[in-house]
Short mmCIF file of C-alpha atoms and ligand atoms in Angstrom, two decimals:
data_model
loop_
_atom_site.label_atom_id
_atom_site.label_comp_id
_atom_site.label_asym_id
_atom_site.label_seq_id
_atom_site.Cartn_x
_atom_site.Cartn_y
_atom_site.Cartn_z
CA MET A 52 -1.72 -2.38 -33.49
CA ASN A 53 -1.26 0.66 -31.22
CA LYS A 54 1.27 0.22 -28.46
CA ASN A 55 0.06 0.16 -24.86
CA ILE A 56 1.80 2.95 -22.98
CA ALA A 57 1.27 3.17 -19.22
CA LEU A 58 2.18 6.09 -17.00
CA ILE A 59 2.38 5.18 -13.31
CA THR A 60 2.47 7.81 -10.58
CA GLY A 61 3.77 6.27 -7.33
CA VAL A 62 5.98 3.83 -9.25
CA THR A 63 8.47 3.56 -6.36
CA GLY A 64 5.76 2.46 -3.91
CA GLN A 65 4.61 -1.03 -2.99
CA ASP A 66 1.84 -1.16 -5.61
CA GLY A 67 3.75 0.77 -8.26
CA SER A 68 6.55 -1.78 -8.23
CA TYR A 69 4.23 -4.80 -8.61
CA LEU A 70 2.14 -3.03 -11.24
CA SER A 71 5.25 -2.18 -13.27
CA GLU A 72 6.28 -5.85 -13.28
CA PHE A 73 2.75 -6.89 -14.26
CA LEU A 74 2.47 -4.42 -17.15
CA LEU A 75 6.00 -5.08 -18.46
CA ALA A 76 5.15 -8.78 -18.57
CA LYS A 77 2.11 -7.86 -20.69
CA GLY A 78 4.35 -6.03 -23.18
CA TYR A 79 3.50 -2.47 -22.09
CA GLU A 80 5.89 0.43 -22.37
CA VAL A 81 5.95 1.60 -18.75
CA HIS A 82 6.76 5.14 -17.62
CA GLY A 83 7.02 6.03 -13.95
CA ILE A 84 7.18 9.29 -12.02
CA ILE A 85 9.92 9.71 -9.46
CA ARG A 86 10.66 12.70 -7.28
CA ARG A 87 13.99 14.06 -6.27
CA SER A 88 15.13 13.08 -2.80
CA SER A 89 18.44 13.50 -1.00
CA VAL A 90 18.69 9.72 -0.61
CA ASP A 91 18.30 7.71 -3.78
CA TYR A 92 15.75 5.23 -2.46
CA ARG A 93 14.40 3.15 -5.32
CA GLU A 94 14.82 -0.29 -3.79
CA ARG A 95 11.48 -1.67 -4.96
CA ILE A 96 12.12 -0.97 -8.66
CA ALA A 97 15.91 -1.31 -8.80
CA HIS A 98 15.56 -4.69 -10.56
CA LEU A 99 13.51 -3.07 -13.37
CA GLU A 100 15.82 -0.19 -14.13
CA GLY A 101 17.70 -0.71 -17.39
CA GLN A 102 14.88 -2.74 -18.98
CA PRO A 103 14.23 -1.28 -22.46
CA ASN A 104 10.49 -0.74 -21.87
CA PHE A 105 10.86 0.83 -18.43
CA HIS A 106 11.43 4.60 -18.15
CA LEU A 107 11.59 6.94 -15.17
CA HIS A 108 10.92 10.69 -15.21
CA TYR A 109 11.16 13.40 -12.59
CA ALA A 110 7.82 15.05 -11.77
CA ASP A 111 5.75 15.71 -8.68
CA MET A 112 2.05 15.46 -7.85
CA THR A 113 2.22 18.97 -6.39
CA ASP A 114 3.65 20.46 -9.61
CA SER A 115 1.02 20.73 -12.38
CA MET A 116 3.47 21.91 -15.02
CA SER A 117 5.66 18.84 -14.52
CA LEU A 118 2.60 16.60 -14.98
CA VAL A 119 1.31 18.46 -18.06
CA LYS A 120 4.73 18.27 -19.72
CA LEU A 121 5.21 14.61 -18.89
CA VAL A 122 1.77 13.49 -20.08
CA GLY A 123 2.40 15.40 -23.32
CA LYS A 124 5.78 13.74 -23.80
CA VAL A 125 4.75 10.18 -22.92
CA GLN A 126 1.27 10.21 -24.61
CA PRO A 127 0.02 7.42 -22.32
CA THR A 128 -2.88 5.15 -23.25
CA GLU A 129 -3.39 4.32 -19.56
CA ILE A 130 -2.54 6.27 -16.40
CA TYR A 131 -2.42 4.56 -13.02
CA ASN A 132 -2.57 7.28 -10.38
CA LEU A 133 -1.05 5.57 -7.35
CA ALA A 134 1.00 8.43 -5.90
CA ALA A 135 -0.10 9.50 -2.44
CA GLN A 136 0.94 10.41 1.05
CA SER A 137 -0.51 7.03 1.97
CA HIS A 138 0.01 6.81 5.75
CA VAL A 139 -3.20 7.50 7.64
CA GLN A 140 -1.54 8.43 10.97
CA VAL A 141 0.92 10.77 9.21
CA SER A 142 -2.03 12.58 7.59
CA PHE A 143 -2.97 13.93 11.03
CA ASP A 144 0.51 15.51 11.28
CA ALA A 145 0.71 16.71 7.65
CA PRO A 146 -2.92 17.26 6.57
CA GLU A 147 -2.24 20.06 4.08
CA PHE A 148 0.48 18.16 2.21
CA THR A 149 -1.76 15.09 2.22
CA ALA A 150 -4.59 17.11 0.64
CA ASP A 151 -2.24 18.63 -1.93
CA VAL A 152 -0.98 15.25 -3.14
CA ASP A 153 -3.97 12.96 -2.52
CA ALA A 154 -6.79 15.35 -3.48
CA THR A 155 -5.55 18.19 -5.71
CA GLY A 156 -2.95 15.85 -7.23
CA VAL A 157 -5.75 13.79 -8.79
CA LEU A 158 -7.23 16.93 -10.35
CA ARG A 159 -3.80 17.84 -11.74
CA VAL A 160 -3.52 14.46 -13.46
CA LEU A 161 -6.99 14.81 -15.00
CA GLU A 162 -6.25 18.33 -16.21
CA ALA A 163 -2.88 17.22 -17.61
CA VAL A 164 -4.76 14.68 -19.74
CA ARG A 165 -7.29 17.29 -20.91
CA THR A 166 -4.63 19.90 -21.62
CA ASN A 167 -2.92 17.41 -23.91
CA HIS A 168 -6.26 16.50 -25.59
CA LEU A 169 -5.93 12.86 -24.59
CA GLU A 170 -9.30 12.53 -22.88
CA LYS A 171 -10.68 10.18 -25.55
CA THR A 172 -7.59 7.97 -25.82
CA CYS A 173 -6.20 7.71 -22.30
CA ARG A 174 -7.88 5.64 -19.57
CA ILE A 175 -7.23 6.61 -15.95
CA TYR A 176 -7.16 4.44 -12.84
CA GLN A 177 -7.47 6.17 -9.47
CA ALA A 178 -6.18 4.47 -6.30
CA SER A 179 -9.21 4.93 -4.08
CA THR A 180 -9.43 3.28 -0.71
CA SER A 181 -11.56 1.44 1.82
CA GLU A 182 -10.66 4.30 4.19
CA LEU A 183 -13.49 6.17 2.42
CA TYR A 184 -15.92 3.99 4.45
CA GLY A 185 -14.10 5.11 7.61
CA LYS A 186 -16.54 5.18 10.51
CA VAL A 187 -18.42 2.43 8.76
CA GLU A 188 -22.13 2.68 8.15
CA GLU A 189 -22.50 -0.93 6.94
CA VAL A 190 -20.60 -4.22 7.32
CA PRO A 191 -19.35 -5.62 4.97
CA GLN A 192 -18.80 -2.68 2.60
CA ASN A 193 -19.63 -2.72 -1.12
CA GLU A 194 -19.83 -0.17 -3.99
CA LYS A 195 -23.15 1.15 -2.63
CA THR A 196 -22.10 1.60 1.00
CA PRO A 197 -22.12 5.31 2.00
CA PHE A 198 -18.75 6.93 2.68
CA HIS A 199 -17.80 8.38 6.07
CA PRO A 200 -14.10 9.35 5.86
CA TYR A 201 -12.44 9.45 9.25
CA SER A 202 -8.96 10.99 8.80
CA PRO A 203 -7.38 13.83 6.77
CA TYR A 204 -6.06 11.11 4.42
CA ALA A 205 -9.54 9.69 3.83
CA VAL A 206 -11.08 13.13 3.32
CA ALA A 207 -8.42 13.92 0.69
CA LYS A 208 -9.06 10.57 -1.01
CA LEU A 209 -12.80 11.34 -1.01
CA TYR A 210 -12.09 14.40 -3.18
CA GLY A 211 -10.02 12.16 -5.48
CA PHE A 212 -12.89 9.69 -5.79
CA TRP A 213 -15.47 12.38 -6.62
CA ILE A 214 -13.32 14.38 -9.04
CA ILE A 215 -12.68 11.17 -11.01
CA LYS A 216 -16.43 10.51 -11.12
CA GLU A 217 -17.10 14.15 -12.08
CA TYR A 218 -14.69 14.08 -15.04
CA ARG A 219 -16.19 10.77 -16.16
CA GLU A 220 -19.66 12.33 -16.22
CA ALA A 221 -18.75 15.85 -17.36
CA TYR A 222 -16.22 15.03 -20.10
CA ASP A 223 -17.09 11.41 -20.87
CA MET A 224 -13.59 10.31 -19.85
CA PHE A 225 -12.72 6.69 -19.08
CA CYS A 226 -11.64 7.23 -15.51
CA CYS A 227 -12.47 4.95 -12.59
CA SER A 228 -11.66 4.11 -9.02
CA GLY A 229 -10.57 0.86 -7.51
CA ILE A 230 -11.76 1.00 -3.92
CA LEU A 231 -9.01 -1.19 -2.57
CA PHE A 232 -9.00 -2.66 0.91
CA ASN A 233 -5.67 -3.08 2.72
CA HIS A 234 -3.14 -5.05 0.73
CA GLU A 235 0.25 -6.00 2.04
CA SER A 236 3.41 -7.75 0.95
CA GLU A 237 7.09 -8.19 1.65
CA ARG A 238 7.48 -4.77 -0.04
CA ARG A 239 5.05 -3.00 2.32
CA GLY A 240 6.36 0.17 4.00
CA GLU A 241 7.84 -0.65 7.40
CA THR A 242 5.54 1.63 9.42
CA PHE A 243 2.27 0.02 8.29
CA VAL A 244 1.05 -2.35 10.95
CA THR A 245 1.53 -5.68 9.12
CA ARG A 246 5.13 -5.06 8.07
CA LYS A 247 5.96 -3.55 11.45
CA ILE A 248 4.75 -6.81 13.01
CA THR A 249 6.47 -9.24 10.61
CA LEU A 250 9.78 -7.38 10.89
CA ALA A 251 9.53 -7.24 14.68
CA ALA A 252 8.67 -10.95 14.93
CA ALA A 253 11.75 -11.76 12.81
CA ARG A 254 14.02 -9.43 14.81
CA ILE A 255 12.77 -10.71 18.17
CA ALA A 256 13.28 -14.33 17.05
CA ALA A 257 16.86 -13.39 16.04
CA GLY A 258 17.53 -11.71 19.40
CA LEU A 259 17.81 -8.25 17.82
CA GLN A 260 14.72 -6.60 19.38
CA ASP A 261 13.18 -6.91 22.84
CA CYS A 262 9.60 -5.84 22.38
CA LEU A 263 7.05 -4.73 19.77
CA TYR A 264 4.92 -1.67 20.64
CA LEU A 265 1.56 -1.43 18.88
CA GLY A 266 -1.60 0.70 19.05
CA ASN A 267 -5.17 -0.59 18.70
CA LEU A 268 -5.02 -4.41 18.67
CA ASP A 269 -8.79 -4.73 18.19
CA SER A 270 -8.79 -2.96 14.84
CA LEU A 271 -10.22 -5.18 12.08
CA ARG A 272 -8.98 -5.26 8.50
CA ASP A 273 -9.60 -7.15 5.28
CA TRP A 274 -5.99 -7.87 4.31
CA GLY A 275 -5.02 -9.13 0.85
CA TYR A 276 -1.79 -9.67 -1.06
CA ALA A 277 -0.63 -6.63 -3.09
CA LYS A 278 0.64 -8.79 -5.96
CA ASP A 279 -2.92 -10.08 -6.51
CA TYR A 280 -4.44 -6.60 -6.31
CA VAL A 281 -2.44 -4.90 -9.08
CA GLU A 282 -4.05 -7.27 -11.59
CA CYS A 283 -7.40 -5.71 -10.66
CA MET A 284 -6.15 -2.21 -11.42
CA TRP A 285 -5.43 -3.39 -14.96
CA LEU A 286 -8.70 -5.35 -15.25
CA ILE A 287 -10.68 -2.24 -14.21
CA LEU A 288 -9.16 -0.30 -17.14
CA GLN A 289 -9.85 -3.17 -19.58
CA HIS A 290 -13.56 -3.31 -18.61
CA GLU A 291 -16.04 -2.27 -21.34
CA THR A 292 -17.40 0.64 -19.35
CA PRO A 293 -15.71 2.92 -16.80
CA GLU A 294 -16.92 1.80 -13.38
CA ASP A 295 -15.77 1.74 -9.77
CA PHE A 296 -14.98 -1.57 -8.04
CA VAL A 297 -14.44 -2.76 -4.47
CA ILE A 298 -11.34 -4.96 -4.31
CA ALA A 299 -11.08 -7.05 -1.14
CA THR A 300 -10.76 -10.66 0.01
CA GLY A 301 -14.07 -10.76 1.93
CA VAL A 302 -12.26 -12.06 5.03
CA GLN A 303 -11.58 -10.03 8.17
CA HIS A 304 -8.98 -10.34 10.96
CA SER A 305 -7.82 -8.22 13.89
CA VAL A 306 -4.37 -6.70 14.45
CA ARG A 307 -4.06 -9.10 17.42
CA GLU A 308 -4.74 -12.12 15.17
CA PHE A 309 -2.15 -10.91 12.65
CA THR A 310 0.39 -10.50 15.44
CA ASP A 311 -0.33 -13.91 16.93
CA LEU A 312 0.09 -15.68 13.57
CA ALA A 313 3.20 -13.74 12.54
CA PHE A 314 4.95 -14.64 15.80
CA ARG A 315 3.91 -18.30 15.35
CA TYR A 316 5.57 -18.35 11.92
CA ALA A 317 8.67 -16.92 13.61
CA GLY A 318 8.57 -19.83 16.11
CA ILE A 319 7.09 -17.90 19.05
CA LYS A 320 3.75 -18.67 20.70
CA LEU A 321 2.16 -15.67 22.41
CA GLU A 322 -0.52 -15.41 25.07
CA PHE A 323 -2.39 -12.09 25.25
CA LYS A 324 -3.39 -10.82 28.69
CA GLY A 325 -4.99 -7.63 30.02
CA GLU A 326 -6.95 -4.94 28.19
CA GLY A 327 -6.46 -1.65 26.35
CA LEU A 328 -3.19 0.08 27.17
CA HIS A 329 -2.40 -2.71 29.66
CA GLU A 330 -2.67 -5.57 27.21
CA THR A 331 0.52 -7.57 26.68
CA GLY A 332 1.65 -10.52 24.58
CA VAL A 333 3.80 -12.92 26.57
CA CYS A 334 5.89 -15.72 25.08
CA VAL A 335 4.58 -19.10 26.27
CA ASP A 336 6.46 -21.30 23.81
CA GLY A 337 9.56 -20.85 21.68
CA SER A 338 13.25 -20.54 22.42
CA ALA A 339 14.29 -20.87 26.07
CA GLU A 340 15.56 -17.24 26.27
CA LEU A 341 12.15 -15.87 25.26
CA ILE A 342 9.74 -17.96 27.34
CA GLY A 343 7.99 -15.83 29.97
CA LYS A 344 9.12 -12.55 28.38
CA THR A 345 6.67 -9.81 27.39
CA LEU A 346 7.22 -9.37 23.66
CA VAL A 347 4.21 -7.21 22.72
CA ARG A 348 3.00 -4.09 24.51
CA VAL A 349 0.44 -1.39 23.71
CA SER A 350 1.55 2.22 23.42
CA GLU A 351 -0.68 5.29 23.20
CA ASP A 352 1.78 6.71 20.63
CA PHE A 353 0.17 4.51 17.99
CA TYR A 354 -3.42 5.45 18.78
CA ARG A 355 -5.05 7.79 16.24
CA PRO A 356 -7.33 10.78 16.99
CA THR A 357 -10.01 8.90 15.00
CA ASP A 358 -9.41 5.28 14.05
CA VAL A 359 -11.11 3.16 11.43
CA VAL A 360 -11.75 -0.16 13.13
CA ASN A 361 -14.08 -2.30 11.06
CA LEU A 362 -13.08 -2.66 7.41
CA TRP A 363 -14.49 -5.68 5.62
CA GLY A 364 -14.97 -5.66 1.86
CA ASP A 365 -17.51 -7.40 -0.35
CA PRO A 366 -15.74 -8.23 -3.67
CA THR A 367 -18.86 -9.72 -5.36
CA LYS A 368 -18.87 -7.19 -8.23
CA ALA A 369 -15.15 -7.61 -9.01
CA LYS A 370 -15.55 -11.38 -8.97
CA ALA A 371 -18.57 -11.35 -11.30
CA GLU A 372 -17.60 -8.57 -13.73
CA LEU A 373 -13.80 -8.73 -13.77
CA GLY A 374 -13.48 -12.48 -13.23
CA TRP A 375 -11.05 -11.80 -10.40
CA ASN A 376 -10.36 -14.37 -7.68
CA PRO A 377 -10.28 -12.60 -4.28
CA GLN A 378 -8.97 -15.68 -2.47
CA SER A 379 -5.90 -16.55 -4.52
CA THR A 380 -3.66 -15.80 -1.52
CA SER A 381 -5.13 -16.67 1.90
CA PHE A 382 -4.55 -14.64 5.06
CA GLU A 383 -2.33 -17.44 6.39
CA ASP A 384 -0.25 -17.48 3.19
CA LEU A 385 0.11 -13.69 3.24
CA VAL A 386 1.44 -13.68 6.81
CA ARG A 387 3.74 -16.62 6.07
CA ILE A 388 5.15 -14.96 2.92
CA MET A 389 5.90 -11.76 4.84
CA VAL A 390 7.44 -13.47 7.90
CA THR A 391 9.55 -15.83 5.76
CA HIS A 392 10.85 -12.84 3.79
CA ASP A 393 11.64 -10.82 6.91
CA MET A 394 13.36 -13.71 8.72
CA ALA A 395 15.69 -14.05 5.69
CA LYS A 396 16.18 -10.27 5.54
CA VAL A 397 17.04 -10.02 9.24
CA LYS A 398 19.52 -12.89 8.87
CA ALA A 399 21.17 -11.22 5.84
CA ASP A 400 21.26 -7.81 7.59
CA LYS A 401 22.81 -9.45 10.65
CA VAL A 402 25.57 -11.03 8.56
CA ALA A 403 26.14 -7.73 6.69
CA GLY A 404 26.23 -5.92 10.06
CA GLU A 405 28.81 -8.37 11.38
CA VAL A 406 30.89 -7.87 8.23
CA ARG A 407 30.63 -4.07 8.67
CA THR A 408 31.58 -4.34 12.36
CA ASN A 409 34.57 -6.54 11.54
CA LEU A 410 35.58 -4.18 8.76
CA ALA A 411 35.35 -1.19 11.13
CA GLU A 412 37.52 -3.08 13.58
CA TYR A 413 40.08 -3.90 10.89
CA LEU A 414 40.09 -0.28 9.75
CA GLU A 415 40.53 0.92 13.32
CA LYS A 416 43.41 -1.46 13.90
CA GLY A 417 44.96 -0.42 10.60
CA ILE A 418 44.66 -3.93 9.12
CA VAL A 419 42.68 -2.67 6.11
CA LYS A 420 43.58 0.67 4.55
P1 LIG B 160 3.20 3.66 -0.93
O1 LIG B 160 4.03 2.44 -0.89
O2 LIG B 160 3.20 4.60 0.22
O3 LIG B 160 3.66 4.49 -2.26
C1 LIG B 160 3.24 5.81 -2.47
C2 LIG B 160 3.91 6.33 -3.73
O4 LIG B 160 3.49 7.69 -3.94
C3 LIG B 160 5.44 6.35 -3.68
O5 LIG B 160 5.95 5.99 -4.94
C4 LIG B 160 5.74 7.82 -3.39
O6 LIG B 160 7.00 8.23 -3.84
C5 LIG B 160 4.65 8.47 -4.24
N1 LIG B 160 4.45 9.87 -3.89
C6 LIG B 160 4.11 10.41 -2.70
N2 LIG B 160 4.03 11.75 -2.78
C7 LIG B 160 4.35 12.09 -4.06
C8 LIG B 160 4.46 13.30 -4.76
N3 LIG B 160 4.25 14.48 -4.17
N4 LIG B 160 4.79 13.27 -6.08
C9 LIG B 160 5.05 12.10 -6.70
N5 LIG B 160 4.97 10.90 -6.08
C10 LIG B 160 4.62 10.89 -4.77
O7 LIG B 160 1.68 3.31 -1.24
P2 LIG B 160 1.05 1.94 -1.79
O8 LIG B 160 0.74 1.06 -0.63
O9 LIG B 160 1.83 1.44 -2.92
O10 LIG B 160 -0.38 2.49 -2.30
C11 LIG B 160 -0.54 2.97 -3.63
C12 LIG B 160 -1.78 3.83 -3.69
O11 LIG B 160 -2.92 3.07 -3.31
C13 LIG B 160 -1.79 5.05 -2.77
O12 LIG B 160 -2.48 6.07 -3.45
C14 LIG B 160 -2.58 4.59 -1.56
O13 LIG B 160 -3.17 5.69 -0.92
C15 LIG B 160 -3.60 3.70 -2.23
N6 LIG B 160 -4.14 2.59 -1.43
C16 LIG B 160 -3.28 1.72 -0.83
C17 LIG B 160 -3.80 0.64 -0.12
C18 LIG B 160 -2.90 -0.36 0.55
O14 LIG B 160 -3.39 -1.11 1.39
N7 LIG B 160 -1.63 -0.44 0.19
C19 LIG B 160 -5.20 0.46 -0.04
C20 LIG B 160 -6.03 1.37 -0.69
C21 LIG B 160 -5.48 2.43 -1.41
P3 LIG B 160 8.32 8.17 -2.88
O15 LIG B 160 8.83 6.76 -3.00
O16 LIG B 160 9.20 9.19 -3.48
O17 LIG B 160 7.85 8.49 -1.49
N1 LIG B 161 0.56 1.77 11.42
C1 LIG B 161 0.20 1.22 12.59
N2 LIG B 161 1.14 1.05 13.56
N3 LIG B 161 -1.09 0.84 12.77
C2 LIG B 161 -1.41 0.25 13.94
C3 LIG B 161 -0.48 0.04 14.97
C4 LIG B 161 0.87 0.46 14.76
O1 LIG B 161 1.72 0.31 15.61
N4 LIG B 161 -1.11 -0.60 15.98
C5 LIG B 161 -2.38 -0.77 15.63
N5 LIG B 161 -2.59 -0.25 14.40
C6 LIG B 161 -3.87 -0.21 13.69
C7 LIG B 161 -4.24 1.18 13.14
O2 LIG B 161 -4.81 1.98 14.18
C8 LIG B 161 -5.27 0.80 12.07
O3 LIG B 161 -6.54 0.65 12.65
C9 LIG B 161 -4.77 -0.57 11.58
O4 LIG B 161 -3.80 -1.03 12.55
C10 LIG B 161 -4.11 -0.56 10.20
O5 LIG B 161 -3.15 0.49 10.17
P1 LIG B 161 -2.11 0.64 8.95
O6 LIG B 161 -1.40 -0.62 8.70
O7 LIG B 161 -1.30 1.87 9.22
O8 LIG B 161 -3.05 0.85 7.67
P2 LIG B 161 -4.37 1.73 7.46
O9 LIG B 161 -5.51 0.75 7.40
O10 LIG B 161 -4.46 2.83 8.40
O11 LIG B 161 -4.11 2.33 6.01
C11 LIG B 161 -3.64 1.50 4.94
O12 LIG B 161 -4.75 0.91 4.28
C12 LIG B 161 -5.65 1.84 3.65
C13 LIG B 161 -6.77 1.01 3.01
O13 LIG B 161 -7.73 0.71 3.96
C14 LIG B 161 -2.83 2.41 3.99
O14 LIG B 161 -2.22 1.60 3.04
C15 LIG B 161 -3.73 3.41 3.28
O15 LIG B 161 -2.96 4.09 2.28
C16 LIG B 161 -4.90 2.65 2.61
O16 LIG B 161 -5.77 3.55 1.97
#
């Protein structure tokens, strides 16, 4: 039997780390792309390094030659193209870089496969996004809903979606998109709204932060658990025919609801008052020091020039054709998992901080040399 060899771009990201674990457990040989950075930040995959079937290689989505050489060397049977400048707000500040990685990068991967004559043996998964629906034209959104991208990130991802479809039709390649709605986890980047909230709730409960500043609290999202979603990436590539799938839970909540629940799990009950920039979340129950304090405020800094405010996915096709269960982790469980993780992390960081402070003091006093 031929060996399954996966190449993952974006292996150091939230999804890349869960997908690596998933594929290794299935017996795949997993290869991941990393890029050089002045700080060696590979926290999410540190536990996988050293495993015999897990290999890392330097390459970059903006460097075609590195991709061509790597695809030739690894000879993958499946490529999961997850690498992206994935922060929507940042894409307004760095639109050209975002286009280079998120749009042209997809083309580079496809051409690397063709250059190495692997188009008949290598299946390709493209990380497409619910951001393609943007200024939504239909609620909820399914595979037939028209796209209306509403940020430089989404416009770049639209190119990625269409170039994948084009190569499928032009060259008969097995390449498809998962149109994934927001998925979160305890490994989520700290500037995405969910993780920003769960970390802040944990820090505020521990007395390490005074207030959480957010942008649009009315924004609605269909939030799922990243660990559940990576299974779909694999299922999409195992499907008989190359097709695109919406992956979502089918349940929608606002940023305000997420905040309210996260603080509850951290032992703080909030009451929201006021509107727009003047809205606040005040502590009405919890520890004595916090009661009556304003713990959540709105800041214009987190408003976007154009914001996507009504994402709600319809996972009917994925359920029927992939046999995937969109509700395996509920919204409540997702928030609880993230808050529980961050409360433990804050506690551990606090202890480590105290140790560092004590050590600094000892060093200063000459007790430890
Ligand atoms: P993430 O945590 O931000 O990870 C992005 C990954 O891309 C990181 O490994 C990053 O490497 C890598 N990367 C960025 N620029 C690169 C470059 N020039 N060359 C090589 N690698 C590069 O994102 P995620 O949440 O795991 O999402 C994975 C993919 O799914 C992305 O394409 C995202 O746009 C898409 N998506 C995500 C969601 C979601 O809700 N999470 C929903 C729909 C679609 P470094 O670690 O070196 O920065
Ligand atoms: N990041 C952030 N920070 N977002 C905030 C804040 C804040 O302080 N306050 C409110 N929001 C709102 C944003 O305006 C947006 O409407 C919503 O919360 C979600 O923002 P993010 O968590 O940054 O995620 P996103 O939906 O823009 O993008 C994520 O999901 C996409 C799939 O729909 C990313 O993972 C993208 O890569 C992915 O494609």
